[in-house]
PDB file of C-alpha atoms in Angstrom:
ATOM      1  CA  MET A 276      52.730   7.628 -28.528  1.00 45.00           C
ATOM      2  CA  SER A 277      49.481   6.881 -26.568  1.00 49.00           C
ATOM      3  CA  ASP A 278      48.882  10.521 -26.005  1.00 51.00           C
ATOM      4  CA  LEU A 279      49.266  11.335 -29.597  1.00 45.00           C
ATOM      5  CA  ALA A 280      46.855   8.455 -30.536  1.00 47.00           C
ATOM      6  CA  SER A 281      44.256   9.691 -28.154  1.00 51.00           C
ATOM      7  CA  ALA A 282      44.546  13.345 -29.042  1.00 52.00           C
ATOM      8  CA  PRO A 283      42.082  13.184 -32.078  1.00 56.00           C
ATOM      9  CA  ASN A 284      39.483  11.488 -29.819  1.00 56.00           C
ATOM     10  CA  ALA A 285      39.477  14.148 -27.248  1.00 56.00           C
ATOM     11  CA  PRO A 286      36.986  16.704 -28.901  1.00 61.00           C
ATOM     12  CA  TRP A 287      34.643  13.712 -29.689  1.00 53.00           C
ATOM     13  CA  LEU A 288      34.779  12.623 -26.066  1.00 52.00           C
ATOM     14  CA  GLU A 289      34.073  16.260 -24.805  1.00 59.00           C
ATOM     15  CA  ARG A 290      31.160  16.449 -27.243  1.00 61.00           C
ATOM     16  CA  LYS A 291      29.785  13.006 -25.931  1.00 58.00           C
ATOM     17  CA  GLY A 292      30.050  14.051 -22.346  1.00 63.00           C
ATOM     18  CA  SER A 293      28.324  17.448 -23.011  1.00 72.00           C
ATOM     19  CA  ARG A 294      25.465  15.533 -24.863  1.00 73.00           C
ATOM     20  CA  GLU A 295      25.173  13.209 -21.839  1.00 77.00           C
ATOM     21  CA  MET A 296      24.784  15.931 -19.428  1.00 78.00           C
ATOM     22  CA  ILE A 297      22.264  17.852 -21.470  1.00 79.00           C
ATOM     23  CA  LEU A 298      20.285  14.596 -21.796  1.00 80.00           C
ATOM     24  CA  GLN A 299      20.515  14.161 -17.998  1.00 82.00           C
ATOM     25  CA  ALA A 300      19.346  17.723 -17.430  1.00 81.00           C
ATOM     26  CA  PHE A 301      16.336  17.026 -19.680  1.00 83.00           C
ATOM     27  CA  VAL A 302      15.341  13.809 -17.860  1.00 83.00           C
ATOM     28  CA  PHE A 303      15.712  15.630 -14.428  1.00 86.00           C
ATOM     29  CA  VAL A 304      13.452  18.513 -15.685  1.00 86.00           C
ATOM     30  CA  GLY A 305      11.081  16.042 -17.102  1.00 85.00           C
ATOM     31  CA  LEU A 306      10.846  14.112 -13.878  1.00 84.00           C
ATOM     32  CA  GLY A 307      10.516  17.133 -11.737  1.00 85.00           C
ATOM     33  CA  LEU A 308       7.464  18.351 -14.030  1.00 85.00           C
ATOM     34  CA  LEU A 309       5.953  14.903 -13.490  1.00 86.00           C
ATOM     35  CA  ALA A 310       6.415  15.088  -9.839  1.00 83.00           C
ATOM     36  CA  VAL A 311       4.690  18.401  -9.815  1.00 82.00           C
ATOM     37  CA  LEU A 312       1.973  17.158 -11.784  1.00 85.00           C
ATOM     38  CA  PHE A 313       1.157  14.207  -9.584  1.00 83.00           C
ATOM     39  CA  LEU A 314       1.442  16.411  -6.619  1.00 83.00           C
ATOM     40  CA  LEU A 315      -1.108  18.926  -7.721  1.00 85.00           C
ATOM     41  CA  PRO A 316      -4.120  16.994  -6.523  1.00 85.00           C
ATOM     42  CA  LEU A 317      -2.563  16.684  -2.925  1.00 85.00           C
ATOM     43  CA  LEU A 318      -1.672  20.319  -3.052  1.00 86.00           C
ATOM     44  CA  TRP A 319      -5.219  21.373  -4.136  1.00 85.00           C
ATOM     45  CA  MET A 320      -6.657  19.185  -1.419  1.00 86.00           C
ATOM     46  CA  VAL A 321      -4.490  20.838   1.253  1.00 86.00           C
ATOM     47  CA  SER A 322      -5.351  24.195  -0.063  1.00 86.00           C
ATOM     48  CA  THR A 323      -8.906  23.728  -0.057  1.00 84.00           C
ATOM     49  CA  SER A 324      -8.874  22.461   3.447  1.00 84.00           C
ATOM     50  CA  LEU A 325      -7.468  25.710   4.624  1.00 84.00           C
ATOM     51  CA  LYS A 326     -10.140  27.893   2.787  1.00 83.00           C
ATOM     52  CA  PRO A 327     -13.512  29.264   4.175  1.00 82.00           C
ATOM     53  CA  ILE A 328     -16.498  27.851   2.527  1.00 79.00           C
ATOM     54  CA  GLU A 329     -17.188  30.764   0.274  1.00 77.00           C
ATOM     55  CA  GLU A 330     -13.684  30.625  -1.138  1.00 77.00           C
ATOM     56  CA  THR A 331     -13.991  27.043  -2.230  1.00 73.00           C
ATOM     57  CA  MET A 332     -16.715  28.132  -4.685  1.00 76.00           C
ATOM     58  CA  LYS A 333     -15.055  31.180  -5.871  1.00 74.00           C
ATOM     59  CA  MET A 334     -14.622  31.578  -9.629  1.00 75.00           C
ATOM     60  CA  PRO A 335     -12.053  31.664 -10.888  1.00 78.00           C
ATOM     61  CA  PRO A 336     -10.602  29.425  -8.166  1.00 74.00           C
ATOM     62  CA  THR A 337      -7.533  30.455  -6.187  1.00 77.00           C
ATOM     63  CA  PHE A 338      -4.821  28.052  -5.270  1.00 77.00           C
ATOM     64  CA  ILE A 339      -3.489  29.993  -2.138  1.00 79.00           C
ATOM     65  CA  PRO A 340      -6.058  30.752   0.572  1.00 79.00           C
ATOM     66  CA  THR A 341      -6.389  34.377   1.406  1.00 78.00           C
ATOM     67  CA  SER A 342      -6.551  33.764   5.098  1.00 80.00           C
ATOM     68  CA  PRO A 343      -5.794  30.113   6.036  1.00 81.00           C
ATOM     69  CA  LYS A 344      -8.460  28.593   8.492  1.00 83.00           C
ATOM     70  CA  TRP A 345      -6.593  25.981  10.567  1.00 86.00           C
ATOM     71  CA  GLU A 346      -9.695  25.497  12.546  1.00 86.00           C
ATOM     72  CA  ASN A 347     -11.191  23.606   9.740  1.00 85.00           C
ATOM     73  CA  PHE A 348      -9.423  20.474  10.917  1.00 89.00           C
ATOM     74  CA  ARG A 349     -10.917  20.769  14.414  1.00 88.00           C
ATOM     75  CA  GLU A 350     -14.410  21.395  12.946  1.00 87.00           C
ATOM     76  CA  ALA A 351     -14.152  18.413  10.625  1.00 85.00           C
ATOM     77  CA  VAL A 352     -13.292  16.101  13.298  1.00 87.00           C
ATOM     78  CA  GLN A 353     -16.139  17.512  15.266  1.00 84.00           C
ATOM     79  CA  ARG A 354     -18.656  17.480  12.472  1.00 84.00           C
ATOM     80  CA  ILE A 355     -17.697  14.138  11.215  1.00 85.00           C
ATOM     81  CA  PRO A 356     -17.421  10.994  13.406  1.00 88.00           C
ATOM     82  CA  PHE A 357     -13.691  11.121  12.243  1.00 88.00           C
ATOM     83  CA  LEU A 358     -12.169   9.324  15.299  1.00 89.00           C
ATOM     84  CA  ARG A 359     -14.775   6.480  15.105  1.00 92.00           C
ATOM     85  CA  TYR A 360     -13.991   5.876  11.315  1.00 93.00           C
ATOM     86  CA  PHE A 361     -10.269   6.308  11.960  1.00 93.00           C
ATOM     87  CA  GLY A 362     -10.259   3.501  14.723  1.00 93.00           C
ATOM     88  CA  ASN A 363     -12.166   1.200  12.466  1.00 94.00           C
ATOM     89  CA  THR A 364      -9.669   1.812   9.693  1.00 94.00           C
ATOM     90  CA  VAL A 365      -6.794   1.263  12.133  1.00 94.00           C
ATOM     91  CA  TRP A 366      -8.330  -1.972  13.357  1.00 95.00           C
ATOM     92  CA  VAL A 367      -8.913  -3.320   9.991  1.00 95.00           C
ATOM     93  CA  SER A 368      -5.399  -2.365   8.672  1.00 94.00           C
ATOM     94  CA  VAL A 369      -3.582  -3.775  11.575  1.00 94.00           C
ATOM     95  CA  LEU A 370      -5.289  -7.096  11.816  1.00 95.00           C
ATOM     96  CA  GLY A 371      -5.125  -7.566   8.082  1.00 94.00           C
ATOM     97  CA  THR A 372      -1.561  -6.570   7.839  1.00 94.00           C
ATOM     98  CA  VAL A 373      -0.540  -8.973  10.666  1.00 95.00           C
ATOM     99  CA  GLY A 374      -2.488 -11.705   9.054  1.00 94.00           C
ATOM    100  CA  VAL A 375      -1.202 -11.227   5.404  1.00 94.00           C
ATOM    101  CA  VAL A 376       2.541 -11.275   6.575  1.00 94.00           C
ATOM    102  CA  ILE A 377       2.100 -14.304   8.876  1.00 94.00           C
ATOM    103  CA  SER A 378      -0.029 -16.509   6.407  1.00 94.00           C
ATOM    104  CA  SER A 379       1.866 -15.425   3.184  1.00 93.00           C
ATOM    105  CA  SER A 380       5.141 -16.159   4.874  1.00 93.00           C
ATOM    106  CA  LEU A 381       4.134 -19.541   5.865  1.00 93.00           C
ATOM    107  CA  VAL A 382       2.759 -20.373   2.392  1.00 93.00           C
ATOM    108  CA  ALA A 383       5.841 -18.994   0.674  1.00 93.00           C
ATOM    109  CA  TYR A 384       8.247 -21.013   2.956  1.00 93.00           C
ATOM    110  CA  GLY A 385       6.388 -24.218   1.855  1.00 91.00           C
ATOM    111  CA  PHE A 386       6.719 -23.220  -1.798  1.00 93.00           C
ATOM    112  CA  ALA A 387      10.338 -22.245  -1.415  1.00 90.00           C
ATOM    113  CA  PHE A 388      11.952 -24.820   0.834  1.00 90.00           C
ATOM    114  CA  LEU A 389       9.596 -27.977   1.285  1.00 88.00           C
ATOM    115  CA  ARG A 390       9.239 -30.644  -1.370  1.00 88.00           C
ATOM    116  CA  TRP A 391       5.778 -32.095  -1.749  1.00 87.00           C
ATOM    117  CA  PRO A 392       3.959 -33.532  -4.715  1.00 91.00           C
ATOM    118  CA  GLY A 393       2.308 -30.926  -6.941  1.00 89.00           C
ATOM    119  CA  ARG A 394       4.292 -27.983  -5.289  1.00 89.00           C
ATOM    120  CA  ASP A 395       5.054 -26.178  -8.512  1.00 89.00           C
ATOM    121  CA  LEU A 396       1.512 -26.804  -9.906  1.00 93.00           C
ATOM    122  CA  PHE A 397      -0.169 -25.279  -6.932  1.00 92.00           C
ATOM    123  CA  PHE A 398       2.361 -22.400  -6.801  1.00 92.00           C
ATOM    124  CA  TRP A 399       1.394 -21.433 -10.448  1.00 92.00           C
ATOM    125  CA  LEU A 400      -2.248 -21.849  -9.716  1.00 92.00           C
ATOM    126  CA  THR A 401      -1.740 -19.566  -6.774  1.00 91.00           C
ATOM    127  CA  VAL A 402      -0.017 -16.931  -9.082  1.00 90.00           C
ATOM    128  CA  ALA A 403      -2.825 -17.409 -11.625  1.00 91.00           C
ATOM    129  CA  THR A 404      -5.499 -16.255  -9.055  1.00 90.00           C
ATOM    130  CA  MET A 405      -3.966 -12.694  -9.273  1.00 88.00           C
ATOM    131  CA  MET A 406      -5.775 -12.281 -12.678  1.00 89.00           C
ATOM    132  CA  ILE A 407      -9.099 -12.701 -11.075  1.00 88.00           C
ATOM    133  CA  PRO A 408     -10.514  -9.348 -10.325  1.00 87.00           C
ATOM    134  CA  PHE A 409     -12.487  -8.708  -7.026  1.00 86.00           C
ATOM    135  CA  PRO A 410     -15.841  -8.062  -8.699  1.00 86.00           C
ATOM    136  CA  VAL A 411     -15.700 -11.645 -10.061  1.00 88.00           C
ATOM    137  CA  ILE A 412     -15.689 -13.186  -6.462  1.00 89.00           C
ATOM    138  CA  MET A 413     -17.522 -10.438  -4.777  1.00 90.00           C
ATOM    139  CA  VAL A 414     -21.070 -12.142  -4.814  1.00 90.00           C
ATOM    140  CA  PRO A 415     -19.675 -15.608  -3.767  1.00 91.00           C
ATOM    141  CA  LEU A 416     -17.603 -13.946  -0.959  1.00 92.00           C
ATOM    142  CA  TYR A 417     -20.737 -12.088   0.308  1.00 92.00           C
ATOM    143  CA  GLY A 418     -22.816 -15.200   0.494  1.00 92.00           C
ATOM    144  CA  VAL A 419     -20.100 -16.939   2.464  1.00 93.00           C
ATOM    145  CA  PHE A 420     -19.742 -14.141   4.994  1.00 94.00           C
ATOM    146  CA  ARG A 421     -23.491 -13.745   5.152  1.00 93.00           C
ATOM    147  CA  LYS A 422     -23.673 -17.597   5.942  1.00 93.00           C
ATOM    148  CA  PHE A 423     -21.400 -17.065   8.873  1.00 93.00           C
ATOM    149  CA  GLY A 424     -23.201 -13.953  10.082  1.00 91.00           C
ATOM    150  CA  MET A 425     -20.378 -11.509   9.435  1.00 92.00           C
ATOM    151  CA  ILE A 426     -22.245  -8.993   7.309  1.00 92.00           C
ATOM    152  CA  GLY A 427     -22.228  -5.627   9.119  1.00 91.00           C
ATOM    153  CA  THR A 428     -19.000  -6.410  10.964  1.00 92.00           C
ATOM    154  CA  LEU A 429     -15.396  -5.428  10.142  1.00 93.00           C
ATOM    155  CA  MET A 430     -14.468  -9.279  10.019  1.00 94.00           C
ATOM    156  CA  PRO A 431     -14.797  -9.473   6.108  1.00 94.00           C
ATOM    157  CA  LEU A 432     -12.460  -6.785   5.733  1.00 94.00           C
ATOM    158  CA  TRP A 433      -9.501  -8.199   7.549  1.00 94.00           C
ATOM    159  CA  LEU A 434     -10.199 -11.959   7.718  1.00 93.00           C
ATOM    160  CA  PRO A 435      -9.346 -12.980   4.303  1.00 92.00           C
ATOM    161  CA  ALA A 436      -5.834 -11.549   4.710  1.00 92.00           C
ATOM    162  CA  TRP A 437      -5.172 -14.246   7.196  1.00 94.00           C
ATOM    163  CA  PHE A 438      -5.504 -16.928   4.392  1.00 92.00           C
ATOM    164  CA  GLY A 439      -2.741 -15.364   2.246  1.00 87.00           C
ATOM    165  CA  SER A 440      -2.484 -13.054  -0.776  1.00 88.00           C
ATOM    166  CA  ALA A 441      -1.214 -14.373  -4.102  1.00 91.00           C
ATOM    167  CA  TRP A 442       0.979 -11.424  -4.833  1.00 91.00           C
ATOM    168  CA  ASP A 443       2.321 -11.399  -1.374  1.00 91.00           C
ATOM    169  CA  ILE A 444       3.145 -15.131  -1.448  1.00 93.00           C
ATOM    170  CA  PHE A 445       4.833 -14.738  -4.817  1.00 92.00           C
ATOM    171  CA  LEU A 446       6.902 -11.875  -3.540  1.00 89.00           C
ATOM    172  CA  MET A 447       8.074 -13.639  -0.495  1.00 91.00           C
ATOM    173  CA  ARG A 448       8.890 -16.791  -2.226  1.00 91.00           C
ATOM    174  CA  GLN A 449      11.140 -14.997  -4.644  1.00 88.00           C
ATOM    175  CA  PHE A 450      12.911 -13.465  -1.710  1.00 88.00           C
ATOM    176  CA  PHE A 451      13.102 -16.803   0.297  1.00 90.00           C
ATOM    177  CA  LEU A 452      14.850 -18.386  -2.779  1.00 88.00           C
ATOM    178  CA  GLY A 453      17.940 -16.169  -2.189  1.00 85.00           C
ATOM    179  CA  ILE A 454      18.408 -17.387   1.317  1.00 85.00           C
ATOM    180  CA  PRO A 455      21.326 -19.959   1.349  1.00 87.00           C
ATOM    181  CA  LYS A 456      19.691 -23.486   1.830  1.00 86.00           C
ATOM    182  CA  ASP A 457      22.964 -24.619   3.650  1.00 87.00           C
ATOM    183  CA  LEU A 458      21.700 -22.461   6.513  1.00 86.00           C
ATOM    184  CA  LEU A 459      18.282 -24.345   6.736  1.00 89.00           C
ATOM    185  CA  ASP A 460      19.956 -27.637   6.325  1.00 88.00           C
ATOM    186  CA  ALA A 461      22.294 -27.063   9.291  1.00 89.00           C
ATOM    187  CA  ALA A 462      19.311 -26.010  11.347  1.00 88.00           C
ATOM    188  CA  ARG A 463      17.639 -29.378  10.418  1.00 89.00           C
ATOM    189  CA  ILE A 464      20.747 -31.288  11.371  1.00 89.00           C
ATOM    190  CA  ASP A 465      20.636 -29.579  14.875  1.00 87.00           C
ATOM    191  CA  GLY A 466      16.999 -30.882  15.305  1.00 88.00           C
ATOM    192  CA  ALA A 467      14.961 -27.685  14.418  1.00 87.00           C
ATOM    193  CA  THR A 468      11.531 -28.239  13.065  1.00 90.00           C
ATOM    194  CA  GLU A 469      10.313 -26.477  10.011  1.00 89.00           C
ATOM    195  CA  PHE A 470       8.170 -24.153  11.995  1.00 90.00           C
ATOM    196  CA  GLN A 471      11.204 -23.193  14.135  1.00 91.00           C
ATOM    197  CA  ILE A 472      13.240 -22.557  10.973  1.00 91.00           C
ATOM    198  CA  TRP A 473      10.699 -20.431   9.728  1.00 91.00           C
ATOM    199  CA  ARG A 474      10.355 -18.297  12.780  1.00 90.00           C
ATOM    200  CA  LYS A 475      13.871 -18.244  14.016  1.00 89.00           C
ATOM    201  CA  ILE A 476      15.852 -18.143  10.694  1.00 89.00           C
ATOM    202  CA  VAL A 477      13.765 -17.160   7.769  1.00 90.00           C
ATOM    203  CA  LEU A 478      11.703 -14.436   9.310  1.00 89.00           C
ATOM    204  CA  PRO A 479      14.520 -12.374  10.783  1.00 89.00           C
ATOM    205  CA  VAL A 480      16.345 -12.566   7.245  1.00 88.00           C
ATOM    206  CA  ALA A 481      13.084 -11.686   5.455  1.00 87.00           C
ATOM    207  CA  ALA A 482      12.458  -8.405   7.336  1.00 86.00           C
ATOM    208  CA  PRO A 483      12.704  -6.148   4.225  1.00 85.00           C
ATOM    209  CA  VAL A 484      10.281  -8.070   2.222  1.00 88.00           C
ATOM    210  CA  MET A 485       7.883  -8.283   5.244  1.00 89.00           C
ATOM    211  CA  VAL A 486       7.934  -4.424   5.386  1.00 87.00           C
ATOM    212  CA  VAL A 487       7.209  -4.233   1.686  1.00 87.00           C
ATOM    213  CA  VAL A 488       4.228  -6.742   2.124  1.00 90.00           C
ATOM    214  CA  GLY A 489       3.003  -4.914   5.325  1.00 90.00           C
ATOM    215  CA  LEU A 490       3.199  -1.443   3.858  1.00 89.00           C
ATOM    216  CA  PHE A 491       1.373  -2.339   0.598  1.00 89.00           C
ATOM    217  CA  HIS A 492      -1.384  -4.135   2.578  1.00 92.00           C
ATOM    218  CA  VAL A 493      -1.754  -0.934   4.836  1.00 92.00           C
ATOM    219  CA  ILE A 494      -2.105   1.274   1.987  1.00 90.00           C
ATOM    220  CA  TYR A 495      -4.530  -1.187   0.340  1.00 91.00           C
ATOM    221  CA  SER A 496      -6.697  -1.521   3.487  1.00 92.00           C
ATOM    222  CA  TRP A 497      -6.626   2.258   4.283  1.00 92.00           C
ATOM    223  CA  ASN A 498      -7.904   3.209   0.819  1.00 90.00           C
ATOM    224  CA  ASP A 499     -10.368   0.336   0.186  1.00 91.00           C
ATOM    225  CA  PHE A 500     -13.749   1.553  -0.572  1.00 91.00           C
ATOM    226  CA  LEU A 501     -15.476  -1.402  -2.281  1.00 91.00           C
ATOM    227  CA  GLY A 502     -14.957  -3.807   0.494  1.00 91.00           C
ATOM    228  CA  PRO A 503     -16.604  -1.412   3.234  1.00 93.00           C
ATOM    229  CA  LEU A 504     -19.214  -0.451   0.765  1.00 92.00           C
ATOM    230  CA  LEU A 505     -20.216  -4.063   0.306  1.00 92.00           C
ATOM    231  CA  TYR A 506     -20.104  -5.595   3.838  1.00 93.00           C
ATOM    232  CA  LEU A 507     -20.733  -2.844   6.162  1.00 92.00           C
ATOM    233  CA  THR A 508     -24.309  -1.799   6.996  1.00 89.00           C
ATOM    234  CA  LYS A 509     -24.052   0.434  10.218  1.00 89.00           C
ATOM    235  CA  GLN A 510     -22.566   3.832  10.266  1.00 88.00           C
ATOM    236  CA  GLU A 511     -20.691   3.187  13.471  1.00 89.00           C
ATOM    237  CA  LYS A 512     -18.641   0.582  11.555  1.00 91.00           C
ATOM    238  CA  TYR A 513     -17.725   2.568   8.687  1.00 93.00           C
ATOM    239  CA  THR A 514     -14.049   3.119   7.694  1.00 93.00           C
ATOM    240  CA  LEU A 515     -12.709   6.454   6.678  1.00 91.00           C
ATOM    241  CA  SER A 516     -13.080   5.996   3.028  1.00 90.00           C
ATOM    242  CA  LEU A 517     -16.750   4.981   3.249  1.00 91.00           C
ATOM    243  CA  GLY A 518     -17.368   7.467   6.030  1.00 89.00           C
ATOM    244  CA  LEU A 519     -16.225  10.460   4.166  1.00 87.00           C
ATOM    245  CA  GLN A 520     -18.288   9.359   1.232  1.00 85.00           C
ATOM    246  CA  PHE A 521     -21.387   8.987   3.535  1.00 85.00           C
ATOM    247  CA  TYR A 522     -20.780  12.537   4.981  1.00 82.00           C
ATOM    248  CA  GLN A 523     -20.546  13.998   1.400  1.00 77.00           C
ATOM    249  CA  SER A 524     -23.929  12.352   0.231  1.00 71.00           C
ATOM    250  CA  GLN A 525     -25.700  13.175   3.550  1.00 69.00           C
ATOM    251  CA  SER A 526     -24.699  16.747   4.080  1.00 55.00           C
ATOM    252  CA  GLY A 527     -26.831  18.262   1.228  1.00 58.00           C
ATOM    253  CA  GLY A 528     -24.590  20.837  -0.219  1.00 62.00           C
ATOM    254  CA  THR A 529     -21.150  19.531   0.326  1.00 71.00           C
ATOM    255  CA  GLU A 530     -19.010  21.340   2.741  1.00 79.00           C
ATOM    256  CA  TRP A 531     -15.770  21.064   0.727  1.00 80.00           C
ATOM    257  CA  HIS A 532     -13.601  22.723   3.203  1.00 81.00           C
ATOM    258  CA  LEU A 533     -14.367  20.238   5.969  1.00 84.00           C
ATOM    259  CA  LEU A 534     -14.424  17.138   3.597  1.00 85.00           C
ATOM    260  CA  MET A 535     -10.922  18.201   2.364  1.00 86.00           C
ATOM    261  CA  ALA A 536      -9.700  18.763   5.916  1.00 88.00           C
ATOM    262  CA  ALA A 537     -10.976  15.252   6.863  1.00 88.00           C
ATOM    263  CA  SER A 538      -9.326  13.953   3.632  1.00 88.00           C
ATOM    264  CA  VAL A 539      -5.851  15.545   4.706  1.00 89.00           C
ATOM    265  CA  LEU A 540      -6.114  13.862   7.991  1.00 89.00           C
ATOM    266  CA  MET A 541      -7.003  10.458   6.383  1.00 91.00           C
ATOM    267  CA  VAL A 542      -3.984  10.765   3.901  1.00 89.00           C
ATOM    268  CA  LEU A 543      -1.487  11.984   6.584  1.00 88.00           C
ATOM    269  CA  PRO A 544      -0.863   8.736   8.519  1.00 89.00           C
ATOM    270  CA  VAL A 545      -0.140   6.723   5.348  1.00 86.00           C
ATOM    271  CA  LEU A 546       2.061   9.379   3.865  1.00 85.00           C
ATOM    272  CA  VAL A 547       4.100   9.528   7.054  1.00 86.00           C
ATOM    273  CA  LEU A 548       4.291   5.591   7.204  1.00 84.00           C
ATOM    274  CA  PHE A 549       5.510   5.649   3.606  1.00 80.00           C
ATOM    275  CA  LEU A 550       8.089   8.185   4.329  1.00 81.00           C
ATOM    276  CA  LEU A 551       9.389   6.351   7.450  1.00 80.00           C
ATOM    277  CA  GLY A 552       9.608   3.027   5.679  1.00 73.00           C
ATOM    278  CA  GLN A 553      10.755   4.298   2.358  1.00 71.00           C
ATOM    279  CA  ARG A 554      14.361   3.030   2.698  1.00 74.00           C
ATOM    280  CA  ALA A 555      13.114  -0.482   3.839  1.00 70.00           C
ATOM    281  CA  LEU A 556      10.643  -0.459   1.043  1.00 69.00           C
ATOM    282  CA  ILE A 557      13.242   0.191  -1.578  1.00 71.00           C
ATOM    283  CA  ARG A 558      15.734  -2.299   0.031  1.00 68.00           C
ATOM    284  CA  GLY A 559      13.162  -4.965   0.168  1.00 64.00           C
ATOM    285  CA  ILE A 560      11.903  -4.393  -3.513  1.00 65.00           C
ATOM    286  CA  THR A 561      15.675  -4.501  -4.630  1.00 67.00           C
ATOM    287  CA  MET A 562      16.583  -7.625  -2.826  1.00 62.00           C
ATOM    288  CA  THR A 563      13.522  -9.518  -4.070  1.00 58.00           C
ATOM    289  CA  GLY A 564      15.076 -11.184  -7.111  1.00 51.00           C
ATOM    290  CA  ILE A 565      12.861 -13.096  -9.768  1.00 45.00           C
ATOM    291  CA  LYS A 566      14.190 -16.765  -9.487  1.00 43.00           C
ATOM    292  CA  MET A 567      12.264 -19.561 -10.958  1.00 38.00           C
TER     293      MET A 567
END
């Protein structure tokens, strides 16, 4: 009887399944085209980095170099103080990342697990600071760093990270709220201090969200241009983003093949880091629930 009842619905179910497969095929094709569209600038940069100088100005432009010149990368490192810029960028990124992970996790722990007067008000005030753009506080920050004699050094680029980031505090707090409070209460009963609970219990559990915060800050520091432009005054202190711009403006006619070769070398570490941490990044974002 059940087979007879379901028989008239069989063609409709087959048509529905066919429509879903066609829709999925269109979605995959669309996503593939968007991926190619977003990859085009990167592919063009790699292509230009392998061309001789005369081919970079060729009209109409060619996408594939006729004879790839791998020595462009060696010449770019020699002509541009690339290693010095690279070292400055690594220094700023590493110190800033360590600072933002430690400070943001401490503040997020206080917002998530400690009870104190005005906690929720201060949390929402912290979240509200995300709506303040950097140009609004740029002049006051410059005045503060000049007062302490830090202009011309790398400190203004990594020191603010040691005072926390509103977005990272919010992200970590949401993750911390998913940790069972019974685990923390048991540690308190055993005599553990709040600092010990943060260091020995919360941080190991929060490794995925720490990877997310760290990776986001590395990408931000690596690509930051406005901060170095504002605070750095000496060429030997330049980061990669500012140093490549300085090379472009000082070299007269821009040597695009060398500039693109240096740009490929600049992008490569962040790309490798993202690919290596992709699984942890997705896991951390997935496990960060929005709980109020």
